[in-house]
Short mmCIF file of C-alpha atoms in Angstrom, two decimals:
data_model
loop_
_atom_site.label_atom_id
_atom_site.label_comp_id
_atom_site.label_asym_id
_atom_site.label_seq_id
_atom_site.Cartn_x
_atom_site.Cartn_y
_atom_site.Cartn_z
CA UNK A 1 12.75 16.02 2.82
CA UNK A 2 14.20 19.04 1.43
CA UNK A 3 12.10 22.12 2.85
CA UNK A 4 11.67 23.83 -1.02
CA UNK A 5 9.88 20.56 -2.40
CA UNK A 6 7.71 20.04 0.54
CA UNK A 7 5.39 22.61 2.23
CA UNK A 8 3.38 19.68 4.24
CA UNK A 9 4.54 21.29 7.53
CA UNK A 10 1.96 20.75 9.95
CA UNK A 11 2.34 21.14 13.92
CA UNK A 12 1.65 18.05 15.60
CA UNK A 13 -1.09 19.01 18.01
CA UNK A 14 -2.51 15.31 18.55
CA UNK A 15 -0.64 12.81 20.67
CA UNK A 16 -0.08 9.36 19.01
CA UNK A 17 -3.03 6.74 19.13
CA UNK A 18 -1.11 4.09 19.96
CA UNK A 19 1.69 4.09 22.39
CA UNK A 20 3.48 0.70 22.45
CA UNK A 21 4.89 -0.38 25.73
CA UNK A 22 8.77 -0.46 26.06
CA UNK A 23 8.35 -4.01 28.00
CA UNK A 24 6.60 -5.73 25.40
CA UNK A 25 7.53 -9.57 24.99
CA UNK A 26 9.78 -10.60 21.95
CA UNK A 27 7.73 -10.68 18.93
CA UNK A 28 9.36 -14.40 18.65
CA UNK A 29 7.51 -15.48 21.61
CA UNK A 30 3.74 -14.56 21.08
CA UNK A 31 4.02 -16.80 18.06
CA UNK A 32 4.62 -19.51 20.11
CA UNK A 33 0.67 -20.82 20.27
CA UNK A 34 -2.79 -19.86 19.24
CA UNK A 35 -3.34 -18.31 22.52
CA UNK A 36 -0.27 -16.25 23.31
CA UNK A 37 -0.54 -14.94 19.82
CA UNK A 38 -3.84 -14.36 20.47
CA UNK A 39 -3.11 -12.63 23.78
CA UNK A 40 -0.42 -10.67 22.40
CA UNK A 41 -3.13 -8.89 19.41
CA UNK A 42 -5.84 -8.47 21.91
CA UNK A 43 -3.60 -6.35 23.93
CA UNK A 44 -2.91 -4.57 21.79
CA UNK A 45 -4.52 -0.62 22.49
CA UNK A 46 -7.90 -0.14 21.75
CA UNK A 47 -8.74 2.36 18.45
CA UNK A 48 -10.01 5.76 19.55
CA UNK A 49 -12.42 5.56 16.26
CA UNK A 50 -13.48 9.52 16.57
CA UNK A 51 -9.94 10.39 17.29
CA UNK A 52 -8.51 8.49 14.46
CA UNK A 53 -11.29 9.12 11.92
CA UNK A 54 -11.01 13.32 13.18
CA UNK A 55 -7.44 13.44 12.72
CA UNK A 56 -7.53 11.94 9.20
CA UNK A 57 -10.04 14.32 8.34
CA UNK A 58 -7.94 17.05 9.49
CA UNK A 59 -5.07 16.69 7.87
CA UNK A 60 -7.41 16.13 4.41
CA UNK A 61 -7.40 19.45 4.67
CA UNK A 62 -4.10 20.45 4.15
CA UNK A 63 -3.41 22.92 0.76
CA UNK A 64 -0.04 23.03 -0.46
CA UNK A 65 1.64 25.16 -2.50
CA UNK A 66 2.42 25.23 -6.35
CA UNK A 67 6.03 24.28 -6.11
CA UNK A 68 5.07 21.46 -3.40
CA UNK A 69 2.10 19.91 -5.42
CA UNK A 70 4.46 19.51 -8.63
CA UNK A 71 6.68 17.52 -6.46
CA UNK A 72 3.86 15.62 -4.73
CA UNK A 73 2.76 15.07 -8.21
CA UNK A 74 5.44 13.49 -9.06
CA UNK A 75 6.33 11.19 -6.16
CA UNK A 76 3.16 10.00 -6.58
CA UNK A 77 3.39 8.60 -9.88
CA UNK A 78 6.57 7.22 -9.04
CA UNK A 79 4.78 5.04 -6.20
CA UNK A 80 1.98 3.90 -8.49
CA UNK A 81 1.47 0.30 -9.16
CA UNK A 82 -0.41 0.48 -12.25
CA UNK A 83 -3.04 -2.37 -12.06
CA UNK A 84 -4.71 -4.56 -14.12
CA UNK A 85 -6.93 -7.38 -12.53
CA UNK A 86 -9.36 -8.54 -15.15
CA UNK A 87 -10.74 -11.56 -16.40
CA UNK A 88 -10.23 -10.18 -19.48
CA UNK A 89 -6.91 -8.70 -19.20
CA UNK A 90 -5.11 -10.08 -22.63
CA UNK A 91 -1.24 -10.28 -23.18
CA UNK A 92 -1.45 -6.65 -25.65
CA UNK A 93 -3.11 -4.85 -22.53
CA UNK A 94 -0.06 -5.70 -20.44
CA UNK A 95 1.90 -4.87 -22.67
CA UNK A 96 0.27 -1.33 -23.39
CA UNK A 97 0.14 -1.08 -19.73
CA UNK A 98 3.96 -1.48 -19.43
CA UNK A 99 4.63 0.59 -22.02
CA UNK A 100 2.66 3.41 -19.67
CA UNK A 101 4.58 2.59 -16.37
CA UNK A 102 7.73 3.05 -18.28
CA UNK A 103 6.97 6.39 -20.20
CA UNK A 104 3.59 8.02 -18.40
CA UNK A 105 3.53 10.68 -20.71
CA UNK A 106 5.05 10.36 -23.91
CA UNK A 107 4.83 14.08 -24.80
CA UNK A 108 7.16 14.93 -21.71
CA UNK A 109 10.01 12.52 -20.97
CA UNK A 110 10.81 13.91 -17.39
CA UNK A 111 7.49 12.23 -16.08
CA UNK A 112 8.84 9.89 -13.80
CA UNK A 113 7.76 6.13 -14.03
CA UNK A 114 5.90 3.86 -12.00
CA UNK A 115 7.19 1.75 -9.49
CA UNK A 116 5.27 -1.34 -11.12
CA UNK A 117 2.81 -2.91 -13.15
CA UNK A 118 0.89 -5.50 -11.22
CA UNK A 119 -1.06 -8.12 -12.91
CA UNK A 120 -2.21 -11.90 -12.11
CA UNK A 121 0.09 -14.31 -12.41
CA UNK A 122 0.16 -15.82 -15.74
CA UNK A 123 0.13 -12.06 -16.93
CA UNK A 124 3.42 -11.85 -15.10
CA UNK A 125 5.82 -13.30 -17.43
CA UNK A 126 4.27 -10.62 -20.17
CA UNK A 127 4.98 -7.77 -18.00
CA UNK A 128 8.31 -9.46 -17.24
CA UNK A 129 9.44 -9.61 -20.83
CA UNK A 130 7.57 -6.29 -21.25
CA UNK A 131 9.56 -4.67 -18.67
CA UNK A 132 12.69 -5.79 -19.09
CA UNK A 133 15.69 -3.39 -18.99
CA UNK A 134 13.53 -0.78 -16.79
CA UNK A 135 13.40 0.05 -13.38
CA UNK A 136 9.85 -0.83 -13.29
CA UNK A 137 8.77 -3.68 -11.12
CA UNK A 138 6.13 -6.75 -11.53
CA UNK A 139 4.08 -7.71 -8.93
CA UNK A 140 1.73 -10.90 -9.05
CA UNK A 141 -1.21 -11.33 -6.92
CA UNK A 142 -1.57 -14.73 -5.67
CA UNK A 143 -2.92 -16.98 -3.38
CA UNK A 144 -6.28 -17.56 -5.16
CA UNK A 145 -6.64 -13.62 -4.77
CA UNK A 146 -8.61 -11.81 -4.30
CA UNK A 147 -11.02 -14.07 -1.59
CA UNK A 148 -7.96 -16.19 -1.21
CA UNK A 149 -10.61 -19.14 -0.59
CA UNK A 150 -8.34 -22.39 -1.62
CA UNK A 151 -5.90 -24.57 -0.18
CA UNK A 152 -2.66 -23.90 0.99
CA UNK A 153 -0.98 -26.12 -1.61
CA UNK A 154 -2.73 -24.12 -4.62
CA UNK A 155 -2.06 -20.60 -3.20
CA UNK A 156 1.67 -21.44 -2.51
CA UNK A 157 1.47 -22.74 -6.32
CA UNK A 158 0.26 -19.72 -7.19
CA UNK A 159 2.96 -17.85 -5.75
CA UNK A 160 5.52 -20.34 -7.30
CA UNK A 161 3.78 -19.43 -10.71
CA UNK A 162 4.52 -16.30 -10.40
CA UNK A 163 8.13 -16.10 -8.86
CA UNK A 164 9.15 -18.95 -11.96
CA UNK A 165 7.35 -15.93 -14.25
CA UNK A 166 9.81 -13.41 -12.73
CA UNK A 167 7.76 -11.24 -10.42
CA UNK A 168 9.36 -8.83 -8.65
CA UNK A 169 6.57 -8.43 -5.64
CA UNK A 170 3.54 -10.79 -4.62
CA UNK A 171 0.71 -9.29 -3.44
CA UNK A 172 -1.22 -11.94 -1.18
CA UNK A 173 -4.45 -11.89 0.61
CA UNK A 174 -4.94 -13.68 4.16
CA UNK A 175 -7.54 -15.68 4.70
CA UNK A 176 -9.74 -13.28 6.07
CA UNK A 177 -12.47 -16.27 7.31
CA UNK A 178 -9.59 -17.06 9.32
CA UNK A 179 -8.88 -14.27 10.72
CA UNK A 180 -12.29 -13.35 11.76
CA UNK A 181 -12.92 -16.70 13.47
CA UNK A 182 -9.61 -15.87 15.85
CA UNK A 183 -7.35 -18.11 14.18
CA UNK A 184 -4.39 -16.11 14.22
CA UNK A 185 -1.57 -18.53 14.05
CA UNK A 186 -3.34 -20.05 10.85
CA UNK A 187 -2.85 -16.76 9.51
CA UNK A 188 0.30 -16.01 10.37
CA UNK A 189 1.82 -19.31 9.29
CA UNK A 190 -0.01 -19.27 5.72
CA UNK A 191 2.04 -15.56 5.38
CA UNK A 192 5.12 -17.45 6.87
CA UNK A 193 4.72 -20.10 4.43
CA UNK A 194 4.46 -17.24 1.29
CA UNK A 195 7.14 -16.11 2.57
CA UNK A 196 9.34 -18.98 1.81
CA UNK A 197 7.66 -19.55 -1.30
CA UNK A 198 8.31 -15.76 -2.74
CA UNK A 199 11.61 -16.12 -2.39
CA UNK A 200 13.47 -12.70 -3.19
CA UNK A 201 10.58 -11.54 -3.71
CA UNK A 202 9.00 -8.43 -2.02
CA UNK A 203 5.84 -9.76 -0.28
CA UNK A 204 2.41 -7.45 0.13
CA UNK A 205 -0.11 -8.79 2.68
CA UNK A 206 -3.15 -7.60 1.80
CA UNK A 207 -5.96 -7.45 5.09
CA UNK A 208 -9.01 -6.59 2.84
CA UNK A 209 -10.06 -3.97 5.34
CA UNK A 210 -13.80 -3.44 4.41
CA UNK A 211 -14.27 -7.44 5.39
CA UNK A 212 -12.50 -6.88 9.00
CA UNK A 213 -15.63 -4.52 10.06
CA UNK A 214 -13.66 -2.95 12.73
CA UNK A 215 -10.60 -1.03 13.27
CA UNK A 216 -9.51 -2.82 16.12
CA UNK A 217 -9.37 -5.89 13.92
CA UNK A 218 -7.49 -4.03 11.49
CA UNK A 219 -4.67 -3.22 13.70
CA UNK A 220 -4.30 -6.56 14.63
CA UNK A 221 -4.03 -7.58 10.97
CA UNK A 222 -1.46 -4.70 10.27
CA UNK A 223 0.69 -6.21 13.59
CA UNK A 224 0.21 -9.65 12.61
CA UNK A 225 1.32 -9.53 9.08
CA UNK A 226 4.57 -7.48 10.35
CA UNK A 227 5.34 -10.42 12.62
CA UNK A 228 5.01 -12.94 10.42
CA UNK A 229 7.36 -10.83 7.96
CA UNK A 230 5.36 -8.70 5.22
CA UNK A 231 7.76 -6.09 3.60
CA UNK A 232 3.88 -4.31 3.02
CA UNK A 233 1.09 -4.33 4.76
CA UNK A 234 -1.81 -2.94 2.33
CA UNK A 235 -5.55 -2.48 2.68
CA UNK A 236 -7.44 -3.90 0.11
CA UNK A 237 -7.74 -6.04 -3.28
CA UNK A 238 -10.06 -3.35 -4.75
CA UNK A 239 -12.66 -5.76 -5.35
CA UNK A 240 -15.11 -4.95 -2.48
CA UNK A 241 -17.42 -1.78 -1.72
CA UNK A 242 -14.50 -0.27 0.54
CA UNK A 243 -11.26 -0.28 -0.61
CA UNK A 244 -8.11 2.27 0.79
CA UNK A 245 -9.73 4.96 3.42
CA UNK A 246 -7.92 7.77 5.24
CA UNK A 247 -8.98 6.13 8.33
CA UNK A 248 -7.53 2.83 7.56
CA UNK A 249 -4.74 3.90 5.92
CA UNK A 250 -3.86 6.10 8.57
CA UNK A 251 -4.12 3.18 11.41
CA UNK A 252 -1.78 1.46 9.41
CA UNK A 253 0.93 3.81 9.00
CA UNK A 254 0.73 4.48 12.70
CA UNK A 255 1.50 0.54 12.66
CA UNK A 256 4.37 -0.08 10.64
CA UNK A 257 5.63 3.39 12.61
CA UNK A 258 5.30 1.80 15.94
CA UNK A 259 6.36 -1.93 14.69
CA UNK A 260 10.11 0.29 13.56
CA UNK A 261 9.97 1.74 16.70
CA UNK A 262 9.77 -1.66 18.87
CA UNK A 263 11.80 -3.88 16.26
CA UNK A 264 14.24 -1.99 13.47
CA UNK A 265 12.24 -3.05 11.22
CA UNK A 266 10.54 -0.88 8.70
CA UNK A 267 7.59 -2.24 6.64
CA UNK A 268 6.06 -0.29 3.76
CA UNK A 269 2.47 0.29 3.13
CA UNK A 270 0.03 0.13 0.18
CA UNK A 271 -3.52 1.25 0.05
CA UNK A 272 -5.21 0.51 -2.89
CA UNK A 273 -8.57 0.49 -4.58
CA UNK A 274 -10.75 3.94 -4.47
CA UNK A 275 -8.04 6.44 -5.01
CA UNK A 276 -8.61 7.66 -8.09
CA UNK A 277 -7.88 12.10 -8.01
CA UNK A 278 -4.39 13.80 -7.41
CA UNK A 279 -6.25 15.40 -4.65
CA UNK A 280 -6.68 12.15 -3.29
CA UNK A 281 -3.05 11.01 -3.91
CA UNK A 282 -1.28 13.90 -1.69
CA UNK A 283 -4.16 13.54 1.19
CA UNK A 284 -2.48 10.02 1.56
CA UNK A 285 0.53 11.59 0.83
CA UNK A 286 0.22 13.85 3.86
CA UNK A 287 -1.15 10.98 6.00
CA UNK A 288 2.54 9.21 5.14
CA UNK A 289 4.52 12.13 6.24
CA UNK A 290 2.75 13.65 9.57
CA UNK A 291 2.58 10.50 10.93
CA UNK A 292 5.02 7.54 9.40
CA UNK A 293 7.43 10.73 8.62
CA UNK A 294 9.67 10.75 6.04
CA UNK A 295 11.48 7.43 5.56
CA UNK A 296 8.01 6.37 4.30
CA UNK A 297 7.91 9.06 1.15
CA UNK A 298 9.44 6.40 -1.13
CA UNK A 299 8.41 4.28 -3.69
CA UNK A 300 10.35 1.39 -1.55
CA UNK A 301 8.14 1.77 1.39
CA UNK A 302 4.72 3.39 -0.16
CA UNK A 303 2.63 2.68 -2.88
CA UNK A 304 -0.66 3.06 -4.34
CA UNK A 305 -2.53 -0.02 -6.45
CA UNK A 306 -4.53 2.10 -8.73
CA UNK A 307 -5.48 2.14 -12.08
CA UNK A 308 -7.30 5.26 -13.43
CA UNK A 309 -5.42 7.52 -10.85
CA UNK A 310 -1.95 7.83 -12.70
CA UNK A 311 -4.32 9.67 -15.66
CA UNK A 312 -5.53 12.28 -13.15
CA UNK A 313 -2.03 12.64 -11.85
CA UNK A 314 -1.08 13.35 -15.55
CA UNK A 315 -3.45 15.73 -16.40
CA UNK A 316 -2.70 17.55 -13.24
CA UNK A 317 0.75 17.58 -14.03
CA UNK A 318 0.45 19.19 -17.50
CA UNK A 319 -2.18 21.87 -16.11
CA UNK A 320 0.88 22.96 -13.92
CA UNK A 321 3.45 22.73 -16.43
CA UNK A 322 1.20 24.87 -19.08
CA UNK A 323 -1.80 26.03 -17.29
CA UNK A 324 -3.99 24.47 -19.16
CA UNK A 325 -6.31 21.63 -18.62
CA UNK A 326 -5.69 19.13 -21.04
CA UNK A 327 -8.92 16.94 -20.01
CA UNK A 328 -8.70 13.24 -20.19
CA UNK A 329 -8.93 12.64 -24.10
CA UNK A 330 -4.93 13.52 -23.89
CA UNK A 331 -4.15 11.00 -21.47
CA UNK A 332 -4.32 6.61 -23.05
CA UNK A 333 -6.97 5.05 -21.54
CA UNK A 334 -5.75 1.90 -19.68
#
C-alpha cells in the first residue's frame, strides 16, 4: 500500500495468537473421517480470549490522518455488499438498491461503487438484470439462510436457483446444529457439496458466530470452511443479537493469514451485520491490515454485508470533501 494513502502504521508489539506448526498433516488427510477431522480442529491452539479481545481493542484506537481516512473512505465503499434481506424486499427496492451500488452518490461521480448487491435468491435475477453492464456483483444467500435448517436437497436447490438467476457469489450458512454437536465432516461435506453446486461462483461460508458461544469454536469453523474450500469465510447472517465483532473478526483474519501461510491459498473474509459508522468501517479496516496485511485490502478478499453503513460512509465522505456535514436527509434511504 502506497505510504501517502495509508497512515495505519502501527509497530507490531504482540506476537501472533496462533502459530501453526510447520509439520502439520496434509489438509487432504484430516478429512479422511469424523475423527481425524475432528482431531485435526481440536488441535488446533487454544484462543488466548484476553489477548485477542485486548489487542482488538487496541488497535480500535488507531486515528488516522485526513488524507488516509479519505482513502479508507473510499476502499470501504468499494468493499460494501449492499444488503437487502427482507421478507418484504420487492423487485423496485432491488432495483433502487442497484442503482445505489452502481452510483453511491449521484452528486459526485468519483464515489467509487460497491462490490455487490446481495439479495435472496429469487431477488437475484432482478439485481442481475439490474446490474448488468457494471462491475458490480450479485450475491445470493442460500441454503435455507439464514438458520440453514432444511435438507440438503432444498439448500443445494437453493443454490441452483440462484446460480440459474446469475449470481455472482453465494453466501451460505453451515448448519450450525451440526457443528455444535461435533459433526464436522457433515459440515464440511454440505460446504463441499455447495461447492459443486455454485459452480463459478464465489462461495461465502457464513459460521454465524454469536451461535458458536466460544472462540475456540470459531476458529475451528474459520479452518474448517477453508478446508472444505470457501473463497470467504464471514461471521454472521445479521439476523441474531451478535453479528461482526472486532474480536471475531480479528480471529478470523488471523485464520485465513495462517491457512495462506500453510497452503497458498488465500481466502477472503466478510463480517457483516452491526457495522453501521465509518468509524467502525476503518477499525475493521485496520484489523485487515496489521494483521492479514495488505493482500487482504481488496474488495476481492474483504468485504462488509451492511446496509445502512454505505450512508454514513457517504456523509463522511462529503464532510471531507466540503467540510460540511450534510446529515442523513442528503443521503437515499435504502
Amino acid at each position: 500500500m502506497r505510504d501517502g494513502d495509508w497512515t495505519f502504521r502501527y509497530a507490531r508489539r504482540y506476537a501472533p495468537l496462533v502459530t501453526m506448526s510447520t509439520t502439520a498433516p496434509a489438509l487432504a488427510d484430516v478429512t479422511a473421517s469424523d475423527s481425524t477431522l475432528r482431531r485435526y480442529l481440536h488441535g488446533l491452539p487454544g484462543v488466548d480470549a484476553v489477548g485477542l479481545e485486548a489487542r482488538a481493542a487496541s488497535l480500535g484506537t488507531r486515528s488516522i490522518k485526513t488524507t488516509a481516512k479519505a482513502y479508507a473512505i473510499d476502499l470501504a465503499i468499494s468493499m460494501i455488499d449492499l444488503t437487502t434481506l427482507e421478507g418484504a424486499d420487492t423487485p423496485g427496492k432491488v432495483r433502487a438498491l442497484a442503482a445505489k451500488a452502481v452510483r453511491p452518490d449521484p452528486t459526485d461521480r468519483s464515489a467509487p461503487a460497491t462490490a455487490a448487491v446481495c439479495v435472496y435468491s429469487d431477488m437475484a435475477e432482478t439485481a442481475v438484470t439490474a446490474l448488468a453492464g457494471t462491475d458490480v456483483k450479485v450475491a445470493s444467500v442460500a441454503t435455507a439462510f439464514p438458520a440453514g435448517r432444511a435438507s440438503l436437497a432444498v439448500k443445494l436447490a437453493d443454490v441452483r436457483d440462484a446460480v440459474a438467476a446469475g449470481a455472482d457469489e453465494i453466501d451460505m450458512v453451515i448448519d450450525r446444529g451440526a457443528f455444535l454437536a461435533g459433526h464436522y465432516l457433515k459440515v464440511y461435506e454440505e460446504i463441499r457439496a455447495v461447492k459443486d453446486a455454485a459452480g463459478g461462483a464465489r462461495l461465502k461460508v457464513i459460521f454465524e458466530t454469536g451461535e458458536l458461544s466460544t472462540y475456540d469454536n470459531i476458529r475451528r469453523a474459520s479452518w474448517l470452511g477453508m478446508i472444505a474450500g470457501a473463497d470467504f469465510i464471514k461471521t454472521s447472517t445479521g439476523k441474531v443479537g451478535v453479528n461482526a465483532t472486532p474480536a471475531n473478526t480479528l480471529l478470523m483474519l488471523e485464520a485465513v493469514r495462517d491457512f495462506r501461510a500453510q497452503t497458498g491459498t488465500q481466502v477472503g473474509v466478510k463480517p457483516a451485520g452491526g457495522i453501521r459508522t465509518s468509524k467502525d468501517a476503518v477499525k475493521f479496516l485496520v484489523l485487515v491490515n496489521e494483521t492479514a496485511g495488505e493482500d487482504w485490502l481488496d474488495s476481492h478478499w474483504f468485504r462488509f454485508g451492511a446496509s445502512s453503513l454505505l450512508n454514513d460512509l457517504l456523509m463522511q465522505r462529503q464532510k471531507l470533501a466540503t467540510g460540511r456535514y450534510s446529515g442523513p436527509d442528503y443521503v437515499t434511504v435504502d
